Tab-separated table of C-alpha atoms in Angstrom:
chain	number	residue	atom	x	y	z
A	92	UNK	CA	104.525	48.483	133.709
A	93	UNK	CA	101.654	50.905	133.594
A	94	UNK	CA	100.363	52.214	130.241
A	95	UNK	CA	101.382	55.812	131.001
A	96	UNK	CA	104.917	54.681	131.820
A	97	UNK	CA	105.114	52.715	128.563
A	98	UNK	CA	103.906	55.704	126.584
A	99	UNK	CA	106.442	57.947	128.298
A	100	UNK	CA	109.256	55.488	127.612
A	101	UNK	CA	108.287	55.202	123.939
A	102	UNK	CA	108.161	58.987	123.675
A	103	UNK	CA	111.694	59.299	125.086
A	104	UNK	CA	112.995	56.646	122.696
A	105	UNK	CA	111.321	58.434	119.780
A	106	UNK	CA	113.006	61.732	120.666
A	107	UNK	CA	116.384	59.992	121.036
A	108	UNK	CA	115.965	58.337	117.631
A	109	UNK	CA	115.043	61.660	115.991
A	110	UNK	CA	118.136	63.309	117.489
A	111	UNK	CA	120.295	60.463	116.218
A	112	UNK	CA	119.208	61.156	112.625
A	113	UNK	CA	119.347	64.941	112.659
A	114	UNK	CA	120.032	65.528	108.948
A	115	UNK	CA	117.274	63.265	107.664
A	116	UNK	CA	114.870	64.632	110.251
A	117	UNK	CA	115.624	68.243	109.301
A	118	UNK	CA	115.143	67.531	105.598
A	119	UNK	CA	111.758	65.915	106.249
A	120	UNK	CA	110.726	68.673	108.650
A	121	UNK	CA	111.694	71.254	106.003
A	122	UNK	CA	109.550	69.554	103.330
A	123	UNK	CA	106.538	69.383	105.648
A	124	UNK	CA	107.124	72.950	106.849
A	125	UNK	CA	107.229	74.205	103.259
A	126	UNK	CA	103.834	72.674	102.494
A	127	UNK	CA	102.223	74.033	105.660
A	128	UNK	CA	103.914	77.421	105.146
A	129	UNK	CA	102.438	77.666	101.640
A	130	UNK	CA	99.009	76.690	102.929
A	131	UNK	CA	98.901	78.841	106.080
A	132	UNK	CA	100.828	81.765	104.527
A	133	UNK	CA	98.602	82.159	101.476
A	134	UNK	CA	95.394	81.660	103.427
A	135	UNK	CA	96.522	84.131	106.111
A	136	UNK	CA	97.330	86.638	103.367
A	137	UNK	CA	93.862	86.083	101.917
A	138	UNK	CA	92.311	86.717	105.346
A	139	UNK	CA	94.322	89.958	105.474
A	140	UNK	CA	93.020	90.968	102.056
A	141	UNK	CA	89.463	90.158	103.146
A	142	UNK	CA	89.899	92.293	106.262
A	143	UNK	CA	91.231	95.136	104.122
A	144	UNK	CA	88.306	94.812	101.708
A	145	UNK	CA	85.865	94.884	104.613
A	146	UNK	CA	87.508	98.045	105.969
A	147	UNK	CA	87.415	99.679	102.555
A	148	UNK	CA	83.809	98.549	102.109
A	149	UNK	CA	82.999	100.432	105.326
A	150	UNK	CA	84.916	103.445	103.994
A	151	UNK	CA	82.806	103.415	100.827
A	152	UNK	CA	79.649	103.608	102.910
A	153	UNK	CA	77.899	100.499	104.117
A	154	UNK	CA	74.236	99.662	103.479
A	155	UNK	CA	73.906	102.089	100.583
A	156	UNK	CA	73.029	101.579	96.949
A	157	UNK	CA	73.425	103.791	93.913
A	158	UNK	CA	71.600	104.390	90.656
A	159	UNK	CA	73.991	104.979	87.775
A	160	UNK	CA	73.878	104.757	84.032
A	161	UNK	CA	74.160	101.258	82.626
A	162	UNK	CA	77.394	100.610	80.772
A	163	UNK	CA	77.580	99.680	77.088
A	164	UNK	CA	75.776	96.372	76.426
A	165	UNK	CA	75.217	94.210	73.351
A	166	UNK	CA	71.715	94.126	71.872
A	167	UNK	CA	70.059	91.029	70.392
A	168	UNK	CA	71.359	92.039	66.978
A	169	UNK	CA	74.927	91.983	68.281
A	170	UNK	CA	75.411	95.746	68.053
A	171	UNK	CA	76.509	97.556	71.221
A	172	UNK	CA	74.015	100.012	72.655
A	173	UNK	CA	74.846	102.926	74.935
A	174	UNK	CA	72.286	103.510	77.653
A	175	UNK	CA	71.415	107.125	78.434
A	176	UNK	CA	73.211	108.859	81.305
A	177	UNK	CA	71.390	109.743	84.491
A	178	UNK	CA	70.324	113.344	83.856
A	179	UNK	CA	69.967	116.014	86.497
A	180	UNK	CA	66.207	116.331	85.925
A	181	UNK	CA	65.786	112.572	86.411
A	182	UNK	CA	67.953	112.541	89.549
A	183	UNK	CA	66.114	115.521	91.019
A	184	UNK	CA	62.730	113.976	90.223
A	185	UNK	CA	63.775	110.743	91.890
A	186	UNK	CA	64.914	112.546	95.048
A	187	UNK	CA	61.642	114.452	95.273
A	188	UNK	CA	59.383	111.441	94.597
A	189	UNK	CA	61.223	108.705	96.530
A	190	UNK	CA	59.147	108.399	99.715
A	191	UNK	CA	60.820	105.330	101.193
A	192	UNK	CA	62.374	106.089	104.653
A	193	UNK	CA	65.905	106.819	103.509
A	194	UNK	CA	68.442	109.574	102.852
A	195	UNK	CA	68.976	110.360	99.159
A	196	UNK	CA	71.804	112.378	97.657
A	197	UNK	CA	72.838	113.401	94.154
A	198	UNK	CA	76.462	113.402	93.123
A	199	UNK	CA	78.575	114.339	90.126
A	200	UNK	CA	82.332	113.818	89.860
A	201	UNK	CA	83.565	117.007	88.240
A	202	UNK	CA	87.277	116.164	88.212
A	203	UNK	CA	89.882	113.834	89.650
A	204	UNK	CA	92.905	115.853	88.550
A	205	UNK	CA	92.171	119.338	89.835
A	206	UNK	CA	94.637	121.701	91.522
A	207	UNK	CA	93.596	123.735	94.538
A	208	UNK	CA	95.316	126.934	95.712
A	209	UNK	CA	95.441	128.884	98.941
A	210	UNK	CA	97.609	131.980	98.811
A	211	UNK	CA	100.973	130.882	97.377
A	212	UNK	CA	100.360	127.185	98.169
A	213	UNK	CA	99.230	125.008	95.270
A	214	UNK	CA	98.519	121.277	95.334
A	215	UNK	CA	99.466	118.664	92.767
A	216	UNK	CA	96.826	117.956	90.102
A	217	UNK	CA	95.375	114.996	92.012
A	218	UNK	CA	92.430	116.510	93.873
A	219	UNK	CA	88.907	115.137	93.376
A	220	UNK	CA	86.122	117.677	92.904
A	221	UNK	CA	82.668	116.336	93.730
A	222	UNK	CA	79.411	118.201	93.426
A	223	UNK	CA	76.673	117.069	95.781
A	224	UNK	CA	73.897	118.156	98.128
A	225	UNK	CA	73.346	118.395	101.861
A	226	UNK	CA	72.816	114.609	102.201
A	227	UNK	CA	76.184	113.655	100.718
A	228	UNK	CA	78.028	113.364	104.035
A	229	UNK	CA	75.377	110.985	105.375
A	230	UNK	CA	75.199	108.678	102.349
A	231	UNK	CA	78.966	108.576	101.778
A	232	UNK	CA	79.897	107.905	105.397
A	233	UNK	CA	81.973	111.081	105.861
A	234	UNK	CA	82.043	112.979	109.158
A	235	UNK	CA	82.959	116.566	109.842
A	236	UNK	CA	86.022	117.341	111.946
A	237	UNK	CA	85.414	121.096	111.752
A	238	UNK	CA	82.746	123.462	110.473
A	239	UNK	CA	79.338	122.565	109.096
A	240	UNK	CA	77.471	120.963	106.224
A	241	UNK	CA	75.851	122.739	103.249
A	242	UNK	CA	72.562	124.471	103.889
A	243	UNK	CA	69.606	123.973	101.546
A	244	UNK	CA	69.833	127.644	100.623
A	245	UNK	CA	73.499	127.246	99.557
A	246	UNK	CA	72.515	124.337	97.334
A	247	UNK	CA	69.665	126.321	95.813
A	248	UNK	CA	71.724	129.472	95.141
A	249	UNK	CA	74.850	127.836	93.634
A	250	UNK	CA	76.902	129.155	96.567
A	251	UNK	CA	80.706	129.221	96.334
A	252	UNK	CA	81.310	127.169	99.460
A	253	UNK	CA	83.363	124.011	99.928
A	254	UNK	CA	83.971	121.137	102.323
A	255	UNK	CA	87.490	119.740	102.028
A	256	UNK	CA	89.281	116.517	103.020
A	257	UNK	CA	91.750	116.343	105.924
A	258	UNK	CA	94.870	115.677	103.796
A	259	UNK	CA	94.032	118.547	101.459
A	260	UNK	CA	93.468	120.835	104.449
A	261	UNK	CA	96.873	119.893	105.861
A	262	UNK	CA	98.559	120.592	102.504
A	263	UNK	CA	96.896	123.943	101.959
A	264	UNK	CA	96.899	125.403	105.452
A	265	UNK	CA	100.029	123.790	106.953
A	266	UNK	CA	100.100	124.809	110.619
A	267	UNK	CA	96.991	126.979	110.586
A	268	UNK	CA	94.552	125.811	113.250
A	269	UNK	CA	91.562	127.826	112.051
A	270	UNK	CA	90.839	126.538	108.537
A	271	UNK	CA	87.114	127.177	108.375
A	272	UNK	CA	86.381	130.494	106.690
A	273	UNK	CA	89.491	130.532	104.494
A	274	UNK	CA	89.027	131.112	100.777
A	275	UNK	CA	90.571	128.631	98.325
A	276	UNK	CA	90.787	128.760	94.552
A	277	UNK	CA	89.710	125.950	92.213
A	278	UNK	CA	90.506	126.936	88.650
A	279	UNK	CA	89.227	130.482	88.282
A	280	UNK	CA	86.638	130.139	91.025
A	281	UNK	CA	86.962	131.139	94.678
A	282	UNK	CA	85.321	129.035	97.377
A	283	UNK	CA	84.901	129.622	101.083
A	284	UNK	CA	85.785	126.608	103.237
A	285	UNK	CA	82.840	125.866	105.542
A	286	UNK	CA	83.916	122.403	106.734
A	287	UNK	CA	86.834	119.983	107.041
A	288	UNK	CA	86.206	116.242	106.910
A	289	UNK	CA	87.583	113.697	109.339
A	290	UNK	CA	90.423	111.532	108.079
A	291	UNK	CA	89.148	108.495	106.251
A	292	UNK	CA	92.121	106.893	104.532
A	293	UNK	CA	92.515	105.327	101.127
A	294	UNK	CA	90.276	102.773	99.512
A	295	UNK	CA	90.872	100.832	96.272
A	296	UNK	CA	93.754	103.099	95.314
A	297	UNK	CA	91.838	106.350	95.896
A	298	UNK	CA	92.808	108.838	98.596
A	299	UNK	CA	89.470	109.787	100.125
A	300	UNK	CA	91.032	112.704	102.019
A	301	UNK	CA	92.149	114.645	98.919
A	302	UNK	CA	88.673	115.817	98.041
A	303	UNK	CA	86.670	119.002	97.660
A	304	UNK	CA	82.878	118.820	97.904
A	305	UNK	CA	80.950	121.764	96.514
A	306	UNK	CA	77.215	122.287	95.891
A	307	UNK	CA	75.957	120.257	92.947
A	308	UNK	CA	74.259	123.338	91.494
A	309	UNK	CA	77.613	125.132	91.468
A	310	UNK	CA	79.195	122.198	89.623
A	311	UNK	CA	76.434	122.341	87.023
A	312	UNK	CA	77.208	126.005	86.432
A	313	UNK	CA	81.019	126.086	86.523
A	314	UNK	CA	82.048	122.511	85.596
A	315	UNK	CA	79.441	121.880	82.917
A	316	UNK	CA	80.071	119.358	80.125
A	317	UNK	CA	78.005	118.320	77.096
A	318	UNK	CA	77.088	115.026	78.789
A	319	UNK	CA	76.867	114.986	82.585
A	320	UNK	CA	76.153	111.674	84.246
A	321	UNK	CA	74.861	111.901	87.822
A	322	UNK	CA	74.853	109.268	90.543
A	323	UNK	CA	71.966	108.865	92.972
A	324	UNK	CA	72.951	107.327	96.321
A	325	UNK	CA	70.378	106.028	98.794
A	326	UNK	CA	70.921	105.077	102.435
A	327	UNK	CA	67.853	103.345	103.941
A	328	UNK	CA	67.061	104.292	107.545
A	329	UNK	CA	66.823	100.581	108.380
A	330	UNK	CA	69.643	98.448	106.866
A	331	UNK	CA	67.395	95.375	107.060
A	332	UNK	CA	65.103	96.972	104.471
A	333	UNK	CA	67.874	97.413	101.892
A	334	UNK	CA	66.372	94.935	99.394
A	335	UNK	CA	62.923	96.526	99.675
A	336	UNK	CA	64.451	99.985	99.231
A	337	UNK	CA	66.227	98.780	96.076
A	338	UNK	CA	62.971	97.408	94.655
A	339	UNK	CA	61.116	100.659	95.389
A	340	UNK	CA	63.915	102.708	93.820
A	341	UNK	CA	64.026	100.512	90.720
A	342	UNK	CA	60.285	100.839	90.155
A	343	UNK	CA	60.328	104.615	90.633
A	344	UNK	CA	63.276	105.225	88.312
A	345	UNK	CA	61.723	102.995	85.635
A	346	UNK	CA	58.642	105.212	85.842
A	347	UNK	CA	60.764	108.374	85.620
A	348	UNK	CA	62.397	106.978	82.469
A	349	UNK	CA	59.041	105.908	81.018
A	350	UNK	CA	60.117	102.299	80.554
A	351	UNK	CA	57.429	99.844	79.470
A	352	UNK	CA	56.876	96.592	81.376
A	353	UNK	CA	58.652	94.445	78.792
A	354	UNK	CA	61.675	96.740	78.519
A	355	UNK	CA	64.877	96.059	80.440
A	356	UNK	CA	66.340	98.591	82.842
A	357	UNK	CA	68.551	101.075	81.025
A	358	UNK	CA	70.255	102.006	84.293
A	359	UNK	CA	72.277	100.147	86.921
A	360	UNK	CA	71.578	99.538	90.595
A	361	UNK	CA	74.860	99.069	92.460
A	362	UNK	CA	74.837	98.024	96.100
A	363	UNK	CA	77.837	99.057	98.157
A	364	UNK	CA	79.018	95.478	98.652
A	365	UNK	CA	78.817	94.365	94.993
A	366	UNK	CA	82.499	94.938	94.319
A	367	UNK	CA	83.560	93.416	97.623
A	368	UNK	CA	81.519	90.274	96.969
A	369	UNK	CA	82.995	89.988	93.479
A	370	UNK	CA	86.551	90.264	94.807
A	371	UNK	CA	85.881	87.820	97.629
A	372	UNK	CA	84.423	85.375	95.105
A	373	UNK	CA	87.649	85.564	93.088
A	374	UNK	CA	89.727	85.116	96.248
A	375	UNK	CA	87.916	81.829	96.827
A	376	UNK	CA	89.715	80.349	93.823
A	377	UNK	CA	93.056	81.533	95.182
A	378	UNK	CA	92.241	79.756	98.463
A	379	UNK	CA	91.460	76.552	96.566
A	380	UNK	CA	94.716	76.827	94.604
A	381	UNK	CA	96.707	77.410	97.822
A	382	UNK	CA	95.079	74.377	99.437
A	383	UNK	CA	95.911	72.177	96.432
A	384	UNK	CA	99.552	73.385	96.443
A	385	UNK	CA	99.841	72.688	100.165
A	386	UNK	CA	98.296	69.218	99.876
A	387	UNK	CA	100.551	68.255	96.941
A	388	UNK	CA	103.606	69.400	98.894
A	389	UNK	CA	102.429	67.481	101.961
A	390	UNK	CA	101.919	64.375	99.815
A	391	UNK	CA	105.566	64.621	98.741
A	392	UNK	CA	106.541	65.115	102.378
A	393	UNK	CA	104.524	62.019	103.356
A	394	UNK	CA	106.390	59.889	100.802
A	395	UNK	CA	109.726	61.243	102.021
A	396	UNK	CA	108.846	60.641	105.666
A	397	UNK	CA	107.706	57.083	104.908
A	398	UNK	CA	110.990	56.323	103.139
A	399	UNK	CA	112.987	57.694	106.079
A	400	UNK	CA	110.987	55.598	108.525
A	401	UNK	CA	111.445	52.443	106.397
A	402	UNK	CA	115.186	53.058	106.298
A	403	UNK	CA	115.090	53.617	110.045
A	404	UNK	CA	113.374	50.238	110.542
A	405	UNK	CA	116.123	48.517	108.550
A	406	UNK	CA	118.925	50.326	110.387
A	407	UNK	CA	117.414	49.582	113.810
A	408	UNK	CA	116.558	45.935	113.258
A	409	UNK	CA	118.993	44.869	115.996
A	410	UNK	CA	117.488	47.430	118.410
A	411	UNK	CA	113.987	46.124	117.658
A	412	UNK	CA	115.101	42.535	118.248
A	413	UNK	CA	116.734	43.476	121.542
A	414	UNK	CA	113.595	45.249	122.785
A	415	UNK	CA	111.439	42.285	121.812
A	416	UNK	CA	113.867	39.889	123.496
A	417	UNK	CA	113.483	41.720	126.830
A	418	UNK	CA	109.710	41.616	126.630
A	419	UNK	CA	108.496	44.463	124.399
A	420	UNK	CA	105.283	43.525	122.604
A	421	UNK	CA	104.684	44.136	118.901
A	422	UNK	CA	102.132	46.828	119.795
A	423	UNK	CA	104.796	48.741	121.783
A	424	UNK	CA	107.241	48.622	118.861
A	425	UNK	CA	104.514	49.745	116.468
A	426	UNK	CA	103.598	52.544	118.829
A	427	UNK	CA	107.207	53.740	119.059
A	428	UNK	CA	107.628	54.144	115.305
A	429	UNK	CA	104.228	55.860	114.995
A	430	UNK	CA	105.328	58.281	117.734
A	431	UNK	CA	108.481	59.127	115.795
A	432	UNK	CA	106.611	59.701	112.542
A	433	UNK	CA	103.879	61.837	114.141
A	434	UNK	CA	106.454	63.828	116.122
A	435	UNK	CA	108.433	64.668	112.967
A	436	UNK	CA	105.185	65.673	111.254
A	437	UNK	CA	104.236	67.990	114.125
A	438	UNK	CA	107.717	69.555	114.173
A	439	UNK	CA	107.369	70.342	110.474
A	440	UNK	CA	103.842	71.618	111.018
A	441	UNK	CA	104.904	73.937	113.853
A	442	UNK	CA	107.725	75.421	111.757
A	443	UNK	CA	105.417	75.812	108.755
A	444	UNK	CA	102.654	77.471	110.793
A	445	UNK	CA	105.051	80.028	112.318
A	446	UNK	CA	106.589	80.860	108.917
A	447	UNK	CA	103.128	80.957	107.292
A	448	UNK	CA	101.774	83.404	109.880
A	449	UNK	CA	104.832	85.651	109.456
A	450	UNK	CA	104.619	85.645	105.639
A	451	UNK	CA	100.835	86.089	105.627
A	452	UNK	CA	101.004	89.019	108.035
A	453	UNK	CA	103.579	90.761	105.862
A	454	UNK	CA	100.598	91.290	103.554
A	455	UNK	CA	98.658	92.670	106.560
A	456	UNK	CA	101.515	95.074	107.222
A	457	UNK	CA	101.575	96.230	103.592
A	458	UNK	CA	97.780	96.655	103.480
A	459	UNK	CA	97.627	98.351	106.882
A	460	UNK	CA	95.334	95.799	108.537
A	461	UNK	CA	95.674	94.272	111.990
A	462	UNK	CA	97.905	91.288	112.802
A	463	UNK	CA	95.953	88.116	112.033
A	464	UNK	CA	96.259	84.768	113.800
A	465	UNK	CA	94.393	82.311	111.531
A	466	UNK	CA	93.246	79.830	114.171
A	467	UNK	CA	91.224	77.776	111.713
A	468	UNK	CA	94.189	77.344	109.361
A	469	UNK	CA	96.485	76.587	112.323
A	470	UNK	CA	94.163	73.791	113.458
A	471	UNK	CA	93.938	72.560	109.861
A	472	UNK	CA	97.754	72.547	109.614
A	473	UNK	CA	98.134	70.594	112.866
A	474	UNK	CA	95.504	68.078	111.724
A	475	UNK	CA	97.108	67.646	108.286
A	476	UNK	CA	100.541	67.096	109.822
A	477	UNK	CA	99.102	64.546	112.227
A	478	UNK	CA	97.482	62.687	109.309
A	479	UNK	CA	100.725	62.858	107.291
A	480	UNK	CA	102.731	61.530	110.242
A	481	UNK	CA	100.206	58.778	110.954
A	482	UNK	CA	99.926	57.585	107.358
A	483	UNK	CA	103.686	57.835	106.731
A	484	UNK	CA	104.558	55.933	109.894
A	485	UNK	CA	101.872	53.249	109.688
A	486	UNK	CA	103.564	50.885	107.185
A	487	UNK	CA	107.069	51.219	108.740
A	488	UNK	CA	105.557	50.728	112.217
A	489	UNK	CA	103.720	47.564	111.149
A	490	UNK	CA	106.901	46.240	109.475
A	491	UNK	CA	108.942	46.954	112.620
A	492	UNK	CA	106.383	45.201	114.849
A	493	UNK	CA	106.604	42.038	112.725
A	494	UNK	CA	110.381	41.690	112.955
A	495	UNK	CA	111.380	38.274	114.303
A	496	UNK	CA	113.498	38.871	117.440
A	497	UNK	CA	115.741	35.805	116.740
A	498	UNK	CA	116.521	37.025	113.202
A	499	UNK	CA	116.907	40.601	114.430
A	500	UNK	CA	119.486	39.701	117.064
A	501	UNK	CA	121.633	38.007	114.389
A	502	UNK	CA	121.357	41.079	112.129
A	503	UNK	CA	124.575	42.897	111.350
């Protein structure tokens, strides 16, 4: 008999044997499926989270970096020290003196709980008011859907003009198609809408479309506080020169703050991907934990599958003896039991992969990212199930191949 015919015959016998022990097979398949589901499901969910972080990273403005005040730190004496805020004079001096090929903008967050009115319509107190200059749209990644940007003259003269987010525009103006030119009220001040931003969506729990951007000089006049901390954002013309741009900016701002060579920076340089990298680093540990959980579960499944196969060898001793008596070699018997074990492992793996993809993509659905098919984790799951089936079936297969046909035929 040809090798292919023998393999086909063994495969048919393996399927028949699996069908004959449905309950035990289902229990083993369920254990294997649970391990693969945990592995593939968690890792798929992590891929979804990574995709969401990447999208939100793009929303925040890629390839930019910001100069902000350094948070409270401990000095060598153990006492906390507050670093000075970034003052308007310092920010303005930096913008004027920074000659690196890049766009530079100044920003100040005046409020995150403002209410905005138009006629009789008033929003909830959840509107962000940001003061900035004519480079803000470029460095923040916003685009205009209607209207225009600030002019340099409007920045210089503290003009009462505003650019608003798409969600805010929809709330204030309802069905009005012409929103540019309307006058809105923020607190006691009236502002003419000169632009409406394109929809951008939420990022890290913040709705980026409920925003009002007004000239930074106007914010300094009408939203003044005793301590105002400004943020300088820089977008290099060439993203490949980001590190060089950061070095140039650091040196210039140290000079503006009159820091001596031996003194540490009393300000912070934040690149736009710092937070994303930090979160992704933490997700790495979740991936490791998920892998360990999956492997432990698969180890339990391997023990269970081995026990089932050993019991199967004992129950089918007479069948083994009969096959040997009609000419089946030990290698054929060994092959048959390995087929059964590997087949059960792959059935469990298939069920676990399908359930894992479904559960993992529920996270995608919640986070609003695209459906993810984790091919790498699928291949890993198939490989793990093959290894589990092979290892679990090896000892029972060897034991079955060594059965003495004379003894087996007398077995009751």
